[in-house]
PDB file of C-alpha atoms and ligand atoms in Angstrom:
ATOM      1  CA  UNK K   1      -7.747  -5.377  -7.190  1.00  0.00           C
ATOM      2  CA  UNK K   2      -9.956  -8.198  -5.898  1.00  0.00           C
ATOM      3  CA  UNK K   3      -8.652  -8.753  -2.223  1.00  0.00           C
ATOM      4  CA  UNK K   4      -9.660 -11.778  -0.511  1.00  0.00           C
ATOM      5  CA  UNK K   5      -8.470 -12.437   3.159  1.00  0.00           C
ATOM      6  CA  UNK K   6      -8.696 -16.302   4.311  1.00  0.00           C
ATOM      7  CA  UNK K   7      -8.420 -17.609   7.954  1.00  0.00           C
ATOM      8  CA  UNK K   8      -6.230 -20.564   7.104  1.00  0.00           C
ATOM      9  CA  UNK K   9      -3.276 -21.780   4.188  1.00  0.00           C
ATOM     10  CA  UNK K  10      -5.760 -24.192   3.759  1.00  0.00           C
ATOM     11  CA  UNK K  11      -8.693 -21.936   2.579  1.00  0.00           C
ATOM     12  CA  UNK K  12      -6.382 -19.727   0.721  1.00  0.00           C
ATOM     13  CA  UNK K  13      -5.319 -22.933  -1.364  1.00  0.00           C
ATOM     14  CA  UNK K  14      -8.904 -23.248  -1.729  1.00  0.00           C
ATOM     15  CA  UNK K  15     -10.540 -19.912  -2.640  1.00  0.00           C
ATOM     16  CA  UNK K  16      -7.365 -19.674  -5.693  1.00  0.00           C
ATOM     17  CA  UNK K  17      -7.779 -22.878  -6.797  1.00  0.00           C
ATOM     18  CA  UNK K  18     -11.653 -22.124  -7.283  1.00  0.00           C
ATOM     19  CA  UNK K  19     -11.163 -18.734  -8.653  1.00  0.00           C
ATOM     20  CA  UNK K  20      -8.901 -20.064 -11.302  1.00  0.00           C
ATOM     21  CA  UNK K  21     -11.101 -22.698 -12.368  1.00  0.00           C
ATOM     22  CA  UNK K  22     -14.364 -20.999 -12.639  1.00  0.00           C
ATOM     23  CA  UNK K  23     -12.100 -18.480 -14.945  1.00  0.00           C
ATOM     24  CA  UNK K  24     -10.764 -21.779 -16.811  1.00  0.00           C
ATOM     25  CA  UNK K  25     -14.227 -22.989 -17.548  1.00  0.00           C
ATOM     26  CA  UNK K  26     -14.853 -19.851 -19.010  1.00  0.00           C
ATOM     27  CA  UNK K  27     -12.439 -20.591 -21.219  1.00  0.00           C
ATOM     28  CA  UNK K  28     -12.099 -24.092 -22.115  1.00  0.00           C
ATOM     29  CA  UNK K  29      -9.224 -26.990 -22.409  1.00  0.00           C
ATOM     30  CA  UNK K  30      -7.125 -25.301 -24.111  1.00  0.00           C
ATOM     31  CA  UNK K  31      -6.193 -22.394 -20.931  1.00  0.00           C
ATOM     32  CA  UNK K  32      -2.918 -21.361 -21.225  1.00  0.00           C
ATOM     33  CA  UNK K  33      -1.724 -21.402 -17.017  1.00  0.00           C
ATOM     34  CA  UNK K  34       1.248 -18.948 -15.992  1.00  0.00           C
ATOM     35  CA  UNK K  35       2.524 -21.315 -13.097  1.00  0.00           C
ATOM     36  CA  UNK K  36       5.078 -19.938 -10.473  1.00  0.00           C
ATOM     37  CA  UNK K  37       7.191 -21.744  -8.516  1.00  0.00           C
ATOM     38  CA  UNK K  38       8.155 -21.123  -4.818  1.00  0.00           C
ATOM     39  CA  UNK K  39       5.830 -22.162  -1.183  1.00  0.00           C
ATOM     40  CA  UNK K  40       2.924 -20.128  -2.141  1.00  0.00           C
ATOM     41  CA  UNK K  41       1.248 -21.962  -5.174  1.00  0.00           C
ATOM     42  CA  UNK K  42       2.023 -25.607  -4.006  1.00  0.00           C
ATOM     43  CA  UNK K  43      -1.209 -26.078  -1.699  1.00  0.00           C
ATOM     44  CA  UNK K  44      -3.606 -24.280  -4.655  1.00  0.00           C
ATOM     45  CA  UNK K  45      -2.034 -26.663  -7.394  1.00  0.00           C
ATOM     46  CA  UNK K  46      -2.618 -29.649  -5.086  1.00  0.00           C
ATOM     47  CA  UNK K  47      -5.940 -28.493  -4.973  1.00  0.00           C
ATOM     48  CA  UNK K  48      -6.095 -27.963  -8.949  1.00  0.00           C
ATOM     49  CA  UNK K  49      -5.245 -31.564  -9.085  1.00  0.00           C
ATOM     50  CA  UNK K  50      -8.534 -32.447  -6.759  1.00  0.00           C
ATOM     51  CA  UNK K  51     -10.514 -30.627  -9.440  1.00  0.00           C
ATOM     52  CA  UNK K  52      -9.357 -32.510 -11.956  1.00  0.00           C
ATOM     53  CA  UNK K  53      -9.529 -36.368 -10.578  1.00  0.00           C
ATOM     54  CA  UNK K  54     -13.145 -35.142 -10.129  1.00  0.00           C
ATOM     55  CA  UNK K  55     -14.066 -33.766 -13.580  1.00  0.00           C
ATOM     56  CA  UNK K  56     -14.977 -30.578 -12.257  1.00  0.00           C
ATOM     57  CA  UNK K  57     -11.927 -29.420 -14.186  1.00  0.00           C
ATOM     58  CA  UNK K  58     -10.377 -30.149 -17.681  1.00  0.00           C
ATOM     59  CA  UNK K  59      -6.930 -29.104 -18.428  1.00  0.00           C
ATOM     60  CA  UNK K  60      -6.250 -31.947 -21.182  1.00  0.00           C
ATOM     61  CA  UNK K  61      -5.120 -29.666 -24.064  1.00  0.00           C
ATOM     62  CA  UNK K  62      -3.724 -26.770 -21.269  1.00  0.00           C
ATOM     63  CA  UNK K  63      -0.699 -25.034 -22.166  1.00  0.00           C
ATOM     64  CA  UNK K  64       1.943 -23.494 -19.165  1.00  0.00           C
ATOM     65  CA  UNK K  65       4.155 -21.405 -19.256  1.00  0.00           C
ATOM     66  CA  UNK K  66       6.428 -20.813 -15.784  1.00  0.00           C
ATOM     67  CA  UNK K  67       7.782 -17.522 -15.063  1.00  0.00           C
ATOM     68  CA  UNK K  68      11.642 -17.902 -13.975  1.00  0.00           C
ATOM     69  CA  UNK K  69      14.222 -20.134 -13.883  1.00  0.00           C
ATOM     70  CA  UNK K  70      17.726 -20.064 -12.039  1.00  0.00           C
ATOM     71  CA  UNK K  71      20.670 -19.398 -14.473  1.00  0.00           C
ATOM     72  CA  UNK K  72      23.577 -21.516 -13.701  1.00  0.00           C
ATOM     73  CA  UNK K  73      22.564 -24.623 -12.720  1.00  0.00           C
ATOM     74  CA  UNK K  74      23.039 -27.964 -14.099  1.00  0.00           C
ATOM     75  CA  UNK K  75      20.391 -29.317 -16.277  1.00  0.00           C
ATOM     76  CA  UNK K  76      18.481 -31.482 -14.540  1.00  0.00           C
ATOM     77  CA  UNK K  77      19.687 -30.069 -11.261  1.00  0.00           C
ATOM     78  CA  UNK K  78      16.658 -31.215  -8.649  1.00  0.00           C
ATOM     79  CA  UNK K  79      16.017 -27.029  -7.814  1.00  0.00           C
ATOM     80  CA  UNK K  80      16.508 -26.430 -11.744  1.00  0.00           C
ATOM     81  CA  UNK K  81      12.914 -24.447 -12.273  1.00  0.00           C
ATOM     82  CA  UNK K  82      12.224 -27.171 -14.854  1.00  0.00           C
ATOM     83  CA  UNK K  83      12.600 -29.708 -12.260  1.00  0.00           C
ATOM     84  CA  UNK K  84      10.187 -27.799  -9.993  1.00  0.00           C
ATOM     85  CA  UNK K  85       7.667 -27.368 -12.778  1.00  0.00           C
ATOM     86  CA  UNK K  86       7.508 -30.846 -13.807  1.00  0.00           C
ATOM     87  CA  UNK K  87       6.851 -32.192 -10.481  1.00  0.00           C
ATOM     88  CA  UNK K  88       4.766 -30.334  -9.067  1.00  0.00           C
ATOM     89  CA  UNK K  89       2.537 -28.917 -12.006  1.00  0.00           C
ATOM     90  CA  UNK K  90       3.138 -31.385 -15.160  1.00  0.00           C
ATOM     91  CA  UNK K  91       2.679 -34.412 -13.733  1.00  0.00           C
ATOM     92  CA  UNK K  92      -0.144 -33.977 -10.729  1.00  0.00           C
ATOM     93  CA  UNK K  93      -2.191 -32.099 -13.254  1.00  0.00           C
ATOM     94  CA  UNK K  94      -1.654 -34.665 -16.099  1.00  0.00           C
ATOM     95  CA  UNK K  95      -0.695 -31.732 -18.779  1.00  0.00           C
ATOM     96  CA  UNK K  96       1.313 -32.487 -21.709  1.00  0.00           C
ATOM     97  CA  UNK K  97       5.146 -31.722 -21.175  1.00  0.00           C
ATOM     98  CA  UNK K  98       5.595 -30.795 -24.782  1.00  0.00           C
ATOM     99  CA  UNK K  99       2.731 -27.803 -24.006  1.00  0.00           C
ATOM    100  CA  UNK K 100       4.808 -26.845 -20.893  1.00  0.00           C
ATOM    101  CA  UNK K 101       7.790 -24.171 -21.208  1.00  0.00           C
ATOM    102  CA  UNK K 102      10.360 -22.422 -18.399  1.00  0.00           C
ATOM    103  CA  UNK K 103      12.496 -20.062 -19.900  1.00  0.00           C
ATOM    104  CA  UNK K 104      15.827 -21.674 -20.827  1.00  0.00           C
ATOM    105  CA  UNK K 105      18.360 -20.663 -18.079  1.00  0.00           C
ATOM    106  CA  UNK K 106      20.674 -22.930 -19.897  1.00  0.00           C
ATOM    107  CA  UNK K 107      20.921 -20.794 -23.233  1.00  0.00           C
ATOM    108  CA  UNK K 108      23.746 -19.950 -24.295  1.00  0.00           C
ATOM    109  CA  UNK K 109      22.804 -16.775 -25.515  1.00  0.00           C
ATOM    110  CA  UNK K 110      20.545 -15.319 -22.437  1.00  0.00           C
ATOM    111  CA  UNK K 111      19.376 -12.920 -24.053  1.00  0.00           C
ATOM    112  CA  UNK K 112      18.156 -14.409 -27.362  1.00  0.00           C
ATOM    113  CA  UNK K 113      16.030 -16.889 -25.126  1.00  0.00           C
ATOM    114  CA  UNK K 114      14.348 -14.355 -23.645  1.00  0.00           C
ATOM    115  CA  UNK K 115      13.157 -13.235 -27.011  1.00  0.00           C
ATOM    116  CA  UNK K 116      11.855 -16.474 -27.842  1.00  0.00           C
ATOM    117  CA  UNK K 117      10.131 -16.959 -25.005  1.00  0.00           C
ATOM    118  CA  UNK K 118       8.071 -13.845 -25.389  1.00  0.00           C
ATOM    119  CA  UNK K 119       7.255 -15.174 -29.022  1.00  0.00           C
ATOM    120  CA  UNK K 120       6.497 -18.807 -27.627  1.00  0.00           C
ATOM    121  CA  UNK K 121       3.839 -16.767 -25.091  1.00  0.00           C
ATOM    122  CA  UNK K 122       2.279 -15.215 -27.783  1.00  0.00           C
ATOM    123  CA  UNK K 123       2.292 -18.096 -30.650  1.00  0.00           C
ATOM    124  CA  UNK K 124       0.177 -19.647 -27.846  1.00  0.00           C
ATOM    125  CA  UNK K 125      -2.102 -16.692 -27.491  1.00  0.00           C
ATOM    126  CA  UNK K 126      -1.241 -15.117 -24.383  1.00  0.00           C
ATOM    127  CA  UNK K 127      -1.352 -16.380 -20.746  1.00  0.00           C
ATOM    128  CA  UNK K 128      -4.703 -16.484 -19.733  1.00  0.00           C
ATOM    129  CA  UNK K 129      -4.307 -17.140 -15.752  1.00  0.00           C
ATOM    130  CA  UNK K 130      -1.094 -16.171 -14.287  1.00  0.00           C
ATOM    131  CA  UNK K 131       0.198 -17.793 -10.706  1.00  0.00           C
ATOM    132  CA  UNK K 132       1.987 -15.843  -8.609  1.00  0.00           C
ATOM    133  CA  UNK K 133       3.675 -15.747  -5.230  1.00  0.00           C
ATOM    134  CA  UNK K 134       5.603 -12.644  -4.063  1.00  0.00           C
ATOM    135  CA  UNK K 135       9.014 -12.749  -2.348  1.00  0.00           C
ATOM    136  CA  UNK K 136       9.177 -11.211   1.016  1.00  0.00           C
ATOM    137  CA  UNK K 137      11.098  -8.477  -1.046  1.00  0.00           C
ATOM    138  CA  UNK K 138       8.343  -7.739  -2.754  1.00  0.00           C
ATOM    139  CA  UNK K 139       9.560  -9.459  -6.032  1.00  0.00           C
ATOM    140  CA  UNK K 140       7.226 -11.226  -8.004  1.00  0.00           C
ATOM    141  CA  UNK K 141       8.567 -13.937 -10.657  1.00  0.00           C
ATOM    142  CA  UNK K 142      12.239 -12.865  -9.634  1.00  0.00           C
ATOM    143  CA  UNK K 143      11.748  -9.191 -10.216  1.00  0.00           C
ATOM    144  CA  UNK K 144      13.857  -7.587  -8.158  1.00  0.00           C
ATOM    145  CA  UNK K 145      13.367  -4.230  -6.614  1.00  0.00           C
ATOM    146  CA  UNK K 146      14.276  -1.402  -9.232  1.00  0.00           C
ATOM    147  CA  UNK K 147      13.058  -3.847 -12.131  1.00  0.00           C
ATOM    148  CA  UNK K 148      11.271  -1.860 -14.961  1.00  0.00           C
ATOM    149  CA  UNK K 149       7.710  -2.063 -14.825  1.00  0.00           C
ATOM    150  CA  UNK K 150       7.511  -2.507 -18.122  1.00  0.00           C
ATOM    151  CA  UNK K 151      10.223  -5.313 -18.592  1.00  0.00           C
ATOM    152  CA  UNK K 152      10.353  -8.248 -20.362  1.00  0.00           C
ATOM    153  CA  UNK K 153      11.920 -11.771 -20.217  1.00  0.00           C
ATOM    154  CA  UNK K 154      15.672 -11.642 -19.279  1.00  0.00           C
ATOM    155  CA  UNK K 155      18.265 -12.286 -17.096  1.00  0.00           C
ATOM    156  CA  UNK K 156      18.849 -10.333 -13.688  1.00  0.00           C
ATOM    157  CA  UNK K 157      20.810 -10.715 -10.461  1.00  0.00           C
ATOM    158  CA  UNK K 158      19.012 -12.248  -7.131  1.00  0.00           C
ATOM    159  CA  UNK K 159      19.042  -9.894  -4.667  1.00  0.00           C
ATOM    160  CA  UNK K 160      20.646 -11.217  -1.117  1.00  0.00           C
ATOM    161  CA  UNK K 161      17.488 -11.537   0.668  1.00  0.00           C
ATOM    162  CA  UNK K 162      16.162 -13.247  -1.831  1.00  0.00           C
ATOM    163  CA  UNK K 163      19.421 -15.419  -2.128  1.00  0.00           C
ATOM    164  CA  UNK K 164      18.834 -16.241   1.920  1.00  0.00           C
ATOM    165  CA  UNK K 165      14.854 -17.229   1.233  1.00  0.00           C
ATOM    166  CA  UNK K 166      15.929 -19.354  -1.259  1.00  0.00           C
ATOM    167  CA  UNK K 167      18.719 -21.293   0.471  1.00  0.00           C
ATOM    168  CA  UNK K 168      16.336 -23.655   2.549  1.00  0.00           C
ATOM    169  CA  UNK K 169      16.296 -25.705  -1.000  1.00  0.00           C
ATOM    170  CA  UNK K 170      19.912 -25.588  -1.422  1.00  0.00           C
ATOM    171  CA  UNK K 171      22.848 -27.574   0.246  1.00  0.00           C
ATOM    172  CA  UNK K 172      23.978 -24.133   1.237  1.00  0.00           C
ATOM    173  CA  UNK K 173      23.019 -20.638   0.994  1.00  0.00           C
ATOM    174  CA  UNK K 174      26.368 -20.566  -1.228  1.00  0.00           C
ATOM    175  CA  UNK K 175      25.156 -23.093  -3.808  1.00  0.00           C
ATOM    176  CA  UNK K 176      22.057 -20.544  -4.500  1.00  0.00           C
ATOM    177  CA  UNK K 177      22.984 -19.181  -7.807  1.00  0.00           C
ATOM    178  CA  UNK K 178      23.352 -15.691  -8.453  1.00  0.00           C
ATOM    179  CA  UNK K 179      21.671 -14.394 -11.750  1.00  0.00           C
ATOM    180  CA  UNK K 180      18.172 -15.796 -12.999  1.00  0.00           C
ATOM    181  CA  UNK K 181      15.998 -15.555 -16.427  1.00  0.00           C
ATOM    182  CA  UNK K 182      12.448 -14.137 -15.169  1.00  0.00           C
ATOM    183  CA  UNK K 183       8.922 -13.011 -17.373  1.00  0.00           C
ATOM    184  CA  UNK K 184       9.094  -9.478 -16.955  1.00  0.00           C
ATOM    185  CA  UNK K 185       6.700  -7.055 -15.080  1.00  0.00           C
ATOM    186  CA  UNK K 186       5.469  -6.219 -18.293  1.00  0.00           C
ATOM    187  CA  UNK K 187       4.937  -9.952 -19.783  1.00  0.00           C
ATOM    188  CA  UNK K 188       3.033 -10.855 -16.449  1.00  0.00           C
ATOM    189  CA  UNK K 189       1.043  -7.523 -16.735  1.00  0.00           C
ATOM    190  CA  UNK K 190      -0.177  -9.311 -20.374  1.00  0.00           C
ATOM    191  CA  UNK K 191      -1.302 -11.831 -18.377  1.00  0.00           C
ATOM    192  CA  UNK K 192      -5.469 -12.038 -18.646  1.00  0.00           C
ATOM    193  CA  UNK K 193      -6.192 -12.803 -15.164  1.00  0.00           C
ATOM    194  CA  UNK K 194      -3.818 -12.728 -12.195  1.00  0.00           C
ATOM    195  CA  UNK K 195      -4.155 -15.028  -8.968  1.00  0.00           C
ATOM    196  CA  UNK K 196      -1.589 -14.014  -6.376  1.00  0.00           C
ATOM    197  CA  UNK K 197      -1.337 -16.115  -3.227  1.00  0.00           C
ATOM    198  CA  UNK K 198       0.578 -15.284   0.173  1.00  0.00           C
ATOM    199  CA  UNK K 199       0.348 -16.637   3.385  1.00  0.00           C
ATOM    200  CA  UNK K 200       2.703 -15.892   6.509  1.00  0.00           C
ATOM    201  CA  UNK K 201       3.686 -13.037   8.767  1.00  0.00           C
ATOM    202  CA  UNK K 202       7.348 -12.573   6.475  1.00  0.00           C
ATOM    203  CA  UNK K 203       4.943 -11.805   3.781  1.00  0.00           C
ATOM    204  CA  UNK K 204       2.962  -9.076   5.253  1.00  0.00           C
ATOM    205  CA  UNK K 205       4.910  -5.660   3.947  1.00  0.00           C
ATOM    206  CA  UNK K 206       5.190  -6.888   0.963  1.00  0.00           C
ATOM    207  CA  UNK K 207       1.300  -7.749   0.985  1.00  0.00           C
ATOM    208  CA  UNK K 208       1.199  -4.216   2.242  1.00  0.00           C
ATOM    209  CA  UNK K 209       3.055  -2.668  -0.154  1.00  0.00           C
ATOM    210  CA  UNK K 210       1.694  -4.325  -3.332  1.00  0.00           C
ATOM    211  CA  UNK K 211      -2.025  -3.703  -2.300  1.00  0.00           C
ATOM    212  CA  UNK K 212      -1.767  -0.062  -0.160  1.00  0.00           C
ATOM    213  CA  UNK K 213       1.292   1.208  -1.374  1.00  0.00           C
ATOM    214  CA  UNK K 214       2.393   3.602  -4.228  1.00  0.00           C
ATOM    215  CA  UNK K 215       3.088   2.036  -7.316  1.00  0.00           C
ATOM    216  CA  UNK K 216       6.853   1.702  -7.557  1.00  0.00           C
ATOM    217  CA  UNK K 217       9.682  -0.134  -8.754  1.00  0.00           C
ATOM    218  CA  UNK K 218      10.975  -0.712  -5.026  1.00  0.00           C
ATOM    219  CA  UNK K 219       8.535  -2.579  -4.226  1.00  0.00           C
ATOM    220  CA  UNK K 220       7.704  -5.030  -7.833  1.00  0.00           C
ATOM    221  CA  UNK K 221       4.576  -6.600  -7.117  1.00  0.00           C
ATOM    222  CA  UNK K 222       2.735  -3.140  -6.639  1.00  0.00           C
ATOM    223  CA  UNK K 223       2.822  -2.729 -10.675  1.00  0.00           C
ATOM    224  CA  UNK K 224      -0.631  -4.966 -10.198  1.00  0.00           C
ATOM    225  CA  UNK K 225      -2.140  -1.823  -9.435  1.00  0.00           C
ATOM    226  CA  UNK K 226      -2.159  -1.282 -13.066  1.00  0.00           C
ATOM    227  CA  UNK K 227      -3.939  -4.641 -13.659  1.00  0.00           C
ATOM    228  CA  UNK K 228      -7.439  -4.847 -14.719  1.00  0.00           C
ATOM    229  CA  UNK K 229      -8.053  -8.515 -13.202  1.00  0.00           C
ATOM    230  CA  UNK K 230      -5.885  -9.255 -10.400  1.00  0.00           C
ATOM    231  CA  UNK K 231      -6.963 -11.221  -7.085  1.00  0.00           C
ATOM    232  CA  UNK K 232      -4.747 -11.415  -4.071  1.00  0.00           C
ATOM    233  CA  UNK K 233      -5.454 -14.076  -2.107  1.00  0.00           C
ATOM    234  CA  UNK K 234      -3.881 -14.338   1.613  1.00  0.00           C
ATOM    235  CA  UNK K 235      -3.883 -15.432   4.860  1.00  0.00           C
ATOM    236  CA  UNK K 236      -4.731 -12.932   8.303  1.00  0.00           C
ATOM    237  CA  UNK K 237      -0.980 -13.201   8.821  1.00  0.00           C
ATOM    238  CA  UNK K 238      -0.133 -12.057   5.836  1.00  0.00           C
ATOM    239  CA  UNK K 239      -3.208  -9.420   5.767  1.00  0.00           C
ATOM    240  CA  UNK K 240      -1.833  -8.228   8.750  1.00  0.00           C
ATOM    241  CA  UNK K 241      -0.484  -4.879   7.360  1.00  0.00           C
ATOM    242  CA  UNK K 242      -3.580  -4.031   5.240  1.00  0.00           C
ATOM    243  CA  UNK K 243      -4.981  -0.496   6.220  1.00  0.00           C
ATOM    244  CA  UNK K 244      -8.271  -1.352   4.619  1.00  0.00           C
ATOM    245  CA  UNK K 245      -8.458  -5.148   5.932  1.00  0.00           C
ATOM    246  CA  UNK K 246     -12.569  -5.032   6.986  1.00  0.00           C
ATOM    247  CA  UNK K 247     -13.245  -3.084   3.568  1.00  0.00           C
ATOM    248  CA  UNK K 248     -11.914  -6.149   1.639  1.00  0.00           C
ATOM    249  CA  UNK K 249     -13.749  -8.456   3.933  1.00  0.00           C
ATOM    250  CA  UNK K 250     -17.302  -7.069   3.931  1.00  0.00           C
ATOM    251  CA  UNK K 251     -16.670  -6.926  -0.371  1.00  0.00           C
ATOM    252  CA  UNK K 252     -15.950 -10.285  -0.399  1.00  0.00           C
ATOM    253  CA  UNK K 253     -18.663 -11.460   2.141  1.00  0.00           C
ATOM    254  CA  UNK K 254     -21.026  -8.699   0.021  1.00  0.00           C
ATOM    255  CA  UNK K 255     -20.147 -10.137  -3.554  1.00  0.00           C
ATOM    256  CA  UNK K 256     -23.776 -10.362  -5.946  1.00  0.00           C
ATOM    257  CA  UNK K 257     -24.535 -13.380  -6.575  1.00  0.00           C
ATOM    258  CA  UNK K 258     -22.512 -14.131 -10.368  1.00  0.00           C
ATOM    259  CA  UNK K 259     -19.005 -13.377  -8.979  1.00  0.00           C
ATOM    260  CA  UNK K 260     -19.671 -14.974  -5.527  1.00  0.00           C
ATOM    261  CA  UNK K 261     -17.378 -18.123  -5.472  1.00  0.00           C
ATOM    262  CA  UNK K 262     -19.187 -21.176  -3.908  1.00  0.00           C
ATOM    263  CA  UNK K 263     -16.177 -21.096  -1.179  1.00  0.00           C
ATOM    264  CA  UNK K 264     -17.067 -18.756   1.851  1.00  0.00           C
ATOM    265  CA  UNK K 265     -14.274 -17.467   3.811  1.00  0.00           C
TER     266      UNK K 265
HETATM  267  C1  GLP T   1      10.589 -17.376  -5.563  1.00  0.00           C
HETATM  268  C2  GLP T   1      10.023 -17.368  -6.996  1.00  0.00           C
HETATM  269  C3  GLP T   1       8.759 -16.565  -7.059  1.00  0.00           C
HETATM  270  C4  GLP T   1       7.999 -16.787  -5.771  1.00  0.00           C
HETATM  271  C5  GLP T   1       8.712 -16.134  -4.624  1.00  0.00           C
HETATM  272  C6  GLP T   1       8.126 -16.431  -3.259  1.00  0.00           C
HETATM  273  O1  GLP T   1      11.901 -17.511  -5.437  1.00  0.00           O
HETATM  274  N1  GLP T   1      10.891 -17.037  -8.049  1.00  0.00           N
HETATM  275  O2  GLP T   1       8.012 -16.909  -8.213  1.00  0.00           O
HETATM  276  O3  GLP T   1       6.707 -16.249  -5.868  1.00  0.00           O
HETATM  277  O4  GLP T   1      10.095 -16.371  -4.691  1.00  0.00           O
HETATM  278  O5  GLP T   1       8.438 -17.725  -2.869  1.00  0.00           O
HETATM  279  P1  GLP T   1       7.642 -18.534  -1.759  1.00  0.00           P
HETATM  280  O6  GLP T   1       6.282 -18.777  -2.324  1.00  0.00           O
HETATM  281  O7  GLP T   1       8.405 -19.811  -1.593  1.00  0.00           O
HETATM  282  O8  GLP T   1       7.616 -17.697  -0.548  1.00  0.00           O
END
């Protein structure tokens, strides 16, 4: 794992946004994103968006694919995951809706649209830079704690905590819904490259736990362990259970020259 500890939201926004488009050059137009929702990404896609008004970025013929969506809603409901996605990655980035999928949490048949939206990830050729926040559970998408490591698209049940993190978009913590459709650990492990931001104090055992901490289905976001390209990129707040902080520090302030970003921390 590539750790990279910022002093500021700001500068974590930054460094992510950077790191996924040097990879995105590398790759051309036609990246396929993995876009999360949630606090964490907003600040790096806003930055993103920088990259592109500037033409130090093209994501004209990008595809994305978002990793959960609530299950119950209304369509069209303002918190719907489609909602989300279309404000605050289809439009400021300028990508074409049609090339932009979130699981359908309005299926009828759950399950079957999980199915297809593992096929509809690989008919486009696999994500190449997966987004992702973690919840202070240590869930990433919305895999809960005891989800397989190896699972795939589906439906599951929100945990409470995650429920009560949640409400502050909601009416109520009541009008949260319950169940979910979420990528599973496995489809984000397919992922090429992974870019995980964090930032806060509430975020810090999870942090912990997914960096430090035996790889286990308690704790979701620790089944990065097993990927080959993953960066973490937080704040000192959330760093601030990290054994090993000045080891990831001096590496990143010690990177040669071809992987050194042109961002200092
Ligand atoms: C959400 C999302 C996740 C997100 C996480 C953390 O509910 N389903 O994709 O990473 O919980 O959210 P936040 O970034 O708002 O703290």
């Amino acid at each position: 794992m590539e750790v990279i500890i910022c002093p500021t939201e700001e500068r974590v926004a930054e460094v992510a946004a950077a790191k996924a488009a040097r990879l995105a050059r590398g790759i051309g137009p036609t990246v396929v994103l993995g876009v999360a929702t949630g606090s964490s990404p907003v600040k790096t896609y806003q930055e993103l968006v920088k990259l592109v008004a500037a033409g130090e970025l093209d994501l004209s013929e990008a595809s994305a694919f978002a990793l959960d969506e609530y299950v119950g809603l209304p369509q069209g409901h303002p918190e719907s995951y489609h909602e989300v996605i279309h404000r605050t990655v289809t439009v400021p980035l300028g990508l074409d809706p049609a090339r932009v999928h979130v699981p359908n949490g309005f299926a009828e048949d759950l399950s079957a649209a999980g199915e297809e939206y593992e096929a509809a990830i690989k008919a486009a050729g696999g994500v190449d830079i997966q987004f992702l926040g973690v919840g202070s559970n240590g869930h990433i998408g919305f895999n809960e704690p005891t989800s397989s490591l190896s699972s795939r698209t589906r439906i599951k049940t929100l945990a409470a905590s995650t429920r009560a993190d949640n409400a502050r978009f909601f009416d109520s913590a009541d009008d949260v819904p319950r169940h979910c459709m979420t990528q599973g650990l496995g489809t984000i492990l397919d992922a090429r490259h992974v870019i995980l931001m964090a930032t806060g104090q509430a975020k810090a055992e999870a942090v912990a736990a997914l960096i430090e901490g035996p790889v286990t289905a308690m704790w979701p976001g620790s089944v990065l362990q097993l990927h080959r390209h993953a960066t973490i990129v937080i704040d000192e707040a959330a760093a601030s259970g990290l054994r090993l902080r000045e080891y990831y520090k001096e590496t990143y302030s010690h990177l040669p020259d071809w992987q050194r970003l042109e961002i200092q921390v």
